[in-house]
PDB file of C-alpha atoms and ligand atoms in Angstrom:
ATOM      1  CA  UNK T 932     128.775 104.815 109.408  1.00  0.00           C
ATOM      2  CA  UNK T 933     126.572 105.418 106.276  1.00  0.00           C
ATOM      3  CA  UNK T 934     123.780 103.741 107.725  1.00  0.00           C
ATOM      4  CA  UNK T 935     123.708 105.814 111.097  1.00  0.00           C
ATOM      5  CA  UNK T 936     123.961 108.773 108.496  1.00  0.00           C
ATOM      6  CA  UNK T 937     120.570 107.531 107.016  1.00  0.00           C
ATOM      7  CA  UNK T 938     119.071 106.874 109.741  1.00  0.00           C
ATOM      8  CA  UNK T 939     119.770 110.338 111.154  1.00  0.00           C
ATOM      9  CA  UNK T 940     118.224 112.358 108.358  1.00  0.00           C
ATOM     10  CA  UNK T 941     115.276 110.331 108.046  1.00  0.00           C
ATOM     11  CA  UNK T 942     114.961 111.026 111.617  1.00  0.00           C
ATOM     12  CA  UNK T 943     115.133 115.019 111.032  1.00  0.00           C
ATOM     13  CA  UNK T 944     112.948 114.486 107.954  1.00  0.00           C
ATOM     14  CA  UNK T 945     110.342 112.713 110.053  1.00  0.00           C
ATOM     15  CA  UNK T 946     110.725 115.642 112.990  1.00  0.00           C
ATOM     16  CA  UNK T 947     110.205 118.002 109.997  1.00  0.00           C
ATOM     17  CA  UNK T 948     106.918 116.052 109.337  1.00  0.00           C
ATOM     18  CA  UNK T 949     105.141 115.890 112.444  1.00  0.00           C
ATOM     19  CA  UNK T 950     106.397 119.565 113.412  1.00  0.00           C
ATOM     20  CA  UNK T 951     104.273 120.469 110.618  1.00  0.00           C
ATOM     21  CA  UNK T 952     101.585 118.357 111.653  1.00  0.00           C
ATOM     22  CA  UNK T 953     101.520 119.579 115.372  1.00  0.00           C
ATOM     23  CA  UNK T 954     101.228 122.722 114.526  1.00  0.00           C
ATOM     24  CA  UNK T 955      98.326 122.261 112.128  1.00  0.00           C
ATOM     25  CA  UNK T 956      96.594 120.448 114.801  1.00  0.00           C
ATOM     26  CA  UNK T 957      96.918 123.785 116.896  1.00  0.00           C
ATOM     27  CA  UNK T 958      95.150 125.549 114.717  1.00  0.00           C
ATOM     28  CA  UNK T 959      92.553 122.466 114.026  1.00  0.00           C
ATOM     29  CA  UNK T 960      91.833 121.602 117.644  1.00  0.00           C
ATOM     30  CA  UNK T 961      89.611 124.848 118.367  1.00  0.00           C
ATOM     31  CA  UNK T 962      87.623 124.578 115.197  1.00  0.00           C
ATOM     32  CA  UNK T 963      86.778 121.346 116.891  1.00  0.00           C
ATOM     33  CA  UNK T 964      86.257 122.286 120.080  1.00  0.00           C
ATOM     34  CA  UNK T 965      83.943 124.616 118.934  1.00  0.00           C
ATOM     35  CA  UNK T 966      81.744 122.548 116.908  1.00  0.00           C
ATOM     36  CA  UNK T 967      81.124 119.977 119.436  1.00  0.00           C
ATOM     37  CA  UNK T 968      78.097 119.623 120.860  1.00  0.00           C
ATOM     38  CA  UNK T 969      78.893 117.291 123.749  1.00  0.00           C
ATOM     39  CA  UNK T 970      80.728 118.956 126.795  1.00  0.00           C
ATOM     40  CA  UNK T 971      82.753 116.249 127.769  1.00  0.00           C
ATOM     41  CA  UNK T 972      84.077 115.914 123.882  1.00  0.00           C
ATOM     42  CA  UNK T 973      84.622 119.812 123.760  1.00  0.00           C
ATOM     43  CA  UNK T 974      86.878 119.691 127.127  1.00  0.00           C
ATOM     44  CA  UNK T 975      88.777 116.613 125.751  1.00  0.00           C
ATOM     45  CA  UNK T 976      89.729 118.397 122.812  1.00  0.00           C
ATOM     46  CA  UNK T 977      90.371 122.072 124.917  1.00  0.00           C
ATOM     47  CA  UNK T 978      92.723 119.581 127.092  1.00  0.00           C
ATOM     48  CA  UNK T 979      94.731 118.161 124.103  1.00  0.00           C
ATOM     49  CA  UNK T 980      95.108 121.443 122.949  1.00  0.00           C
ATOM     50  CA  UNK T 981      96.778 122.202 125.322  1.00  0.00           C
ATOM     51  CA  UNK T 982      99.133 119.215 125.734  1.00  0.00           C
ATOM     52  CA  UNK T 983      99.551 120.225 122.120  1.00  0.00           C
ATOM     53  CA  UNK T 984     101.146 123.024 122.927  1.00  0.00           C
ATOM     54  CA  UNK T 985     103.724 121.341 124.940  1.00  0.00           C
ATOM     55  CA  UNK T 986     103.959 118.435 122.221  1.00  0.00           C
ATOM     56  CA  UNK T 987     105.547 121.272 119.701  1.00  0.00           C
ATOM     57  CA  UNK T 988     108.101 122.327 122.684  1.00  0.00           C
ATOM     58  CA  UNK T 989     109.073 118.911 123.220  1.00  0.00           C
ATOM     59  CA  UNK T 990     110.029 118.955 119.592  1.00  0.00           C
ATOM     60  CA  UNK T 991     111.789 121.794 119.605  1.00  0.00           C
ATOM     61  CA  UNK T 992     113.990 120.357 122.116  1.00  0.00           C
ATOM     62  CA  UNK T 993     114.505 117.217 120.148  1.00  0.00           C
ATOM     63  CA  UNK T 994     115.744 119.559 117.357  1.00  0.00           C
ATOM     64  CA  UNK T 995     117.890 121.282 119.797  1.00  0.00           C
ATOM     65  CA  UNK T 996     119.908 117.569 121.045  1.00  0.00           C
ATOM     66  CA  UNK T 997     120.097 117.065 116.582  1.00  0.00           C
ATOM     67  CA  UNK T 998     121.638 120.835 116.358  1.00  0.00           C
ATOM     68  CA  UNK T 999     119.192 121.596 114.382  1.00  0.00           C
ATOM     69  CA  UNK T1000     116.905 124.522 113.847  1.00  0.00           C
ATOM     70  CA  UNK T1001     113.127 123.827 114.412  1.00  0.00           C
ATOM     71  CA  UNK T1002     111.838 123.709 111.041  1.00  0.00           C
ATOM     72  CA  UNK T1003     108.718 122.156 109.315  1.00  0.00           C
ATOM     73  CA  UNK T1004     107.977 120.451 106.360  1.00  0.00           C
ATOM     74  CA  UNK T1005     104.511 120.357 104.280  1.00  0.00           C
ATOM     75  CA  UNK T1006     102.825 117.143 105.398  1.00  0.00           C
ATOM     76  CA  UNK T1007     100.327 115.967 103.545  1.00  0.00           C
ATOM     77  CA  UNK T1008      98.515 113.397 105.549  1.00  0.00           C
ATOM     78  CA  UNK T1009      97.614 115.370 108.255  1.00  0.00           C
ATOM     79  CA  UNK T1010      96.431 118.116 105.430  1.00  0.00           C
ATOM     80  CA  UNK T1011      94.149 115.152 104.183  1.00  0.00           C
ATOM     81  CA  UNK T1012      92.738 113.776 107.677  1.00  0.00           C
ATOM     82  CA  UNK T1013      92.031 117.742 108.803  1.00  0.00           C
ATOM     83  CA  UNK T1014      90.455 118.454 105.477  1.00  0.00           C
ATOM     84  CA  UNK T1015      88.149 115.627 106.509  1.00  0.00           C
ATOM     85  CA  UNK T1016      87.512 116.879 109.820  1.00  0.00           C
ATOM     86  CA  UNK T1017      86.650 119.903 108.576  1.00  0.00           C
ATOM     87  CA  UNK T1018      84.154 118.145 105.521  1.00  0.00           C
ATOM     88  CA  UNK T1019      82.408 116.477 108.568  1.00  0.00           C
ATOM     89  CA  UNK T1020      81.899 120.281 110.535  1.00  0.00           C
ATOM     90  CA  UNK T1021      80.489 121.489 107.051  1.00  0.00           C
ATOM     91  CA  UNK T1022      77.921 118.340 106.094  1.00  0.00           C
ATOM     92  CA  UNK T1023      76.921 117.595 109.524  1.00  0.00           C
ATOM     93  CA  UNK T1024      76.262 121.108 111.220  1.00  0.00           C
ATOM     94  CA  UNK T1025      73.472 120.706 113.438  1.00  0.00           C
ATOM     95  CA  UNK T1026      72.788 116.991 112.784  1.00  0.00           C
ATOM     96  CA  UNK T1027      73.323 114.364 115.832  1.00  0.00           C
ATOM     97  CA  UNK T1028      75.978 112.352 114.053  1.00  0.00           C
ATOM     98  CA  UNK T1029      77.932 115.976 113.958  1.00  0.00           C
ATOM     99  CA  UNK T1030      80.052 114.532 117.511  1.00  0.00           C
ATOM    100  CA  UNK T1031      80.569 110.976 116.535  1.00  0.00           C
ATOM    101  CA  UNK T1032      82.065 112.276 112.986  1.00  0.00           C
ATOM    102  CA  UNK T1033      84.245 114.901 114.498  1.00  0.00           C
ATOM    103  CA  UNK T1034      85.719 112.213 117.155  1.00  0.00           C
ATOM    104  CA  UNK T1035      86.441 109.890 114.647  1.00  0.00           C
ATOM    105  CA  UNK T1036      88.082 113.011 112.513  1.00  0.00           C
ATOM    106  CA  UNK T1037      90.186 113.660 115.782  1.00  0.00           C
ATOM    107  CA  UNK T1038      91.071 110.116 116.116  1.00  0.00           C
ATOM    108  CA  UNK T1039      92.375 109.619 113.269  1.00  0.00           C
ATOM    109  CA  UNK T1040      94.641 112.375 114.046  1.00  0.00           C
ATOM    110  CA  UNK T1041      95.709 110.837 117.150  1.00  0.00           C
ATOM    111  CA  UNK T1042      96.331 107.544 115.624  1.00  0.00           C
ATOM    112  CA  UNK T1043      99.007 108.930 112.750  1.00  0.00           C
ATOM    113  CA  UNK T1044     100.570 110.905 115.291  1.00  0.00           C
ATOM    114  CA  UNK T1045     101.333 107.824 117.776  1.00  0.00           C
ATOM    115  CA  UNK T1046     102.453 106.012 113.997  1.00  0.00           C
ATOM    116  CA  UNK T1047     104.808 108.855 113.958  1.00  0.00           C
ATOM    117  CA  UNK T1048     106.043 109.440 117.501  1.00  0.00           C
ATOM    118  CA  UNK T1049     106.497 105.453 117.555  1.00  0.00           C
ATOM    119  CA  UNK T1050     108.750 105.455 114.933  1.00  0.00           C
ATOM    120  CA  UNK T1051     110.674 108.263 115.996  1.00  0.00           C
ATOM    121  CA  UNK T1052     111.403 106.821 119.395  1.00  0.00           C
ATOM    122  CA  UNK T1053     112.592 103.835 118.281  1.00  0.00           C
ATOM    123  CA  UNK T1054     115.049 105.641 115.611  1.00  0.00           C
ATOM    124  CA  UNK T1055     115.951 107.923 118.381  1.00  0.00           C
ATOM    125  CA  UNK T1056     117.247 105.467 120.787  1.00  0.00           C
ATOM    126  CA  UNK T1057     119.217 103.721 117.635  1.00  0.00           C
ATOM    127  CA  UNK T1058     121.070 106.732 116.955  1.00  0.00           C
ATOM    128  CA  UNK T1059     121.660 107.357 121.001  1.00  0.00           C
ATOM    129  CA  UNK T1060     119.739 110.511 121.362  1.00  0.00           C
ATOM    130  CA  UNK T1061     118.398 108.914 124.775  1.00  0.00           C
ATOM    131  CA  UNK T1062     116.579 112.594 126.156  1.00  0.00           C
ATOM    132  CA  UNK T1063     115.076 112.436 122.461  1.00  0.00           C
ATOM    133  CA  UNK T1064     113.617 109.455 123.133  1.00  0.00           C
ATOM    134  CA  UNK T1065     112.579 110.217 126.832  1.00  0.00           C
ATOM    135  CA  UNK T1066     110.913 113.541 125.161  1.00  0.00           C
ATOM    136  CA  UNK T1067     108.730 111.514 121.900  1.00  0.00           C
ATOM    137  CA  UNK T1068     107.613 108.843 124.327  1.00  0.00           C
ATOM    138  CA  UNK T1069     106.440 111.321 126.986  1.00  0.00           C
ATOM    139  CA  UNK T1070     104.038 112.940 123.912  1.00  0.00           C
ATOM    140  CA  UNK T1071     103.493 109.142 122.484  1.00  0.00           C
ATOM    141  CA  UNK T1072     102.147 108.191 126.277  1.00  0.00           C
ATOM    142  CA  UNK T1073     100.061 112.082 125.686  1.00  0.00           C
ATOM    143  CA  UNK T1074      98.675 110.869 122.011  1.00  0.00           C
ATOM    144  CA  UNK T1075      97.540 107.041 123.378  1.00  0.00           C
ATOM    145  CA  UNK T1076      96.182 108.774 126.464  1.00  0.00           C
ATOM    146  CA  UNK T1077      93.873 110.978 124.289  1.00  0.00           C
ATOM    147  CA  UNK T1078      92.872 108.015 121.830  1.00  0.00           C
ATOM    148  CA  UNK T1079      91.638 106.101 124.705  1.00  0.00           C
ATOM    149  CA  UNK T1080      89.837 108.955 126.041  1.00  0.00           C
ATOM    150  CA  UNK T1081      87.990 109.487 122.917  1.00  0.00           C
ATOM    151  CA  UNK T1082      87.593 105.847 122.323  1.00  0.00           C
ATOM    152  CA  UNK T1083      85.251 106.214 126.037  1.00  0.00           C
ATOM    153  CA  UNK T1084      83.225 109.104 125.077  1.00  0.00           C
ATOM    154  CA  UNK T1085      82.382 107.823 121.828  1.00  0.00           C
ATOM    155  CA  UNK T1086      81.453 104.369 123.547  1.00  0.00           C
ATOM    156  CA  UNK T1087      79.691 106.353 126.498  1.00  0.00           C
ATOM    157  CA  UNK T1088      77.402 108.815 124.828  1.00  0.00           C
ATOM    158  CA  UNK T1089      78.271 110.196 121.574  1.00  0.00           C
ATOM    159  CA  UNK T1090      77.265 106.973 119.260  1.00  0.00           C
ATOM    160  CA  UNK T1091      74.309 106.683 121.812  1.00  0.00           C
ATOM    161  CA  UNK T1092      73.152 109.992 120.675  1.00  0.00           C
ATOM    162  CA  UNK T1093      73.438 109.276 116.733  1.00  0.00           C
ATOM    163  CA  UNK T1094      71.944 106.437 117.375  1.00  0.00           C
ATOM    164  CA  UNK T1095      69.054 107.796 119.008  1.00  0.00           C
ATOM    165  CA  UNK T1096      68.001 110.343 116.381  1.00  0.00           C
TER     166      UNK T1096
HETATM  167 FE1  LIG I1454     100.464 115.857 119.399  1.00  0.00          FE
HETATM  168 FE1  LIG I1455      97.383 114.510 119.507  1.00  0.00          FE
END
């Protein structure tokens, strides 16, 4: 069917995307862990790093039940949100907002990678890759997870400290 067709290469266009993007975020996450100031933000982001690592195998295996070769593609949102992060590391080094702008940089991350691992669940299951599915909404659950987690340090201490200054 034409449509399936479609629907299948928009699929491996959109695994070409966040590929890219994961592995961007690898090199982004340390930056960020290093610039924190706050411990418990600087372990949240050494954690997802890690969990990153295992988000980029995951795809690989999804490009393994297409038959396809892992392979990226330039994507320029998450160029754009990192290039942010990394404009809030440059103009707040050393200031007490420095935390609260870096979790909302990493946020922001988190919150166009669960737009793209939604999508690409849903468009798995309609084309019947099932263990594709089972694989994006294991990292999905990993991306929401990590939001939330943010979301709670941010409300807990880090807006408390810009605040405070
Ligand atoms: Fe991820
Ligand atoms: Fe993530």
């Amino acid at each position: 069917m034409a449509k399936d067709k479609d629907l299948r290469e928009l699929f491996h266009d959109t695994l070409k995307d966040i590929y890219f993007a994961e592995k961007k975020i690898l090199t982004a996450l340390p930056k960020m862990a290093k610039a924190a100031q706050d411990d418990e933000l600087r372990a949240a982001f050494e954690k997802h790093q890690k969990e990153t690592e295992g988000h980029v195998e995951r795809l690989e295996q999804v490009f393994g039940e297409l038959g396809e070769t892992p392979r990226g593609k330039t994507c320029d949102a998450i160029m754009g949100i990192i290039e942010e992060g990394q404009e809030v590391m440059k103009e707040y080094k050393g200031m007490p907002a420095l935390d609260a702008g870096l979790l909302a940089a990493a946020q922001a991350v988190e919150h166009y990678e669960m737009s793209r691992y939604g999508s690409l669940k849903t468009w798995a299951s309609e084309l019947g890759l099932e263990d594709a599915a089972k694989l994006l909404d294991t990292t999905l659950s990993e991306e929401k997870k990590t939001d939330a987690t943010l979301t709670e340090i941010a409300q807990n201490n880090v807006n408390r400290h810009a605040e405070a200054a």
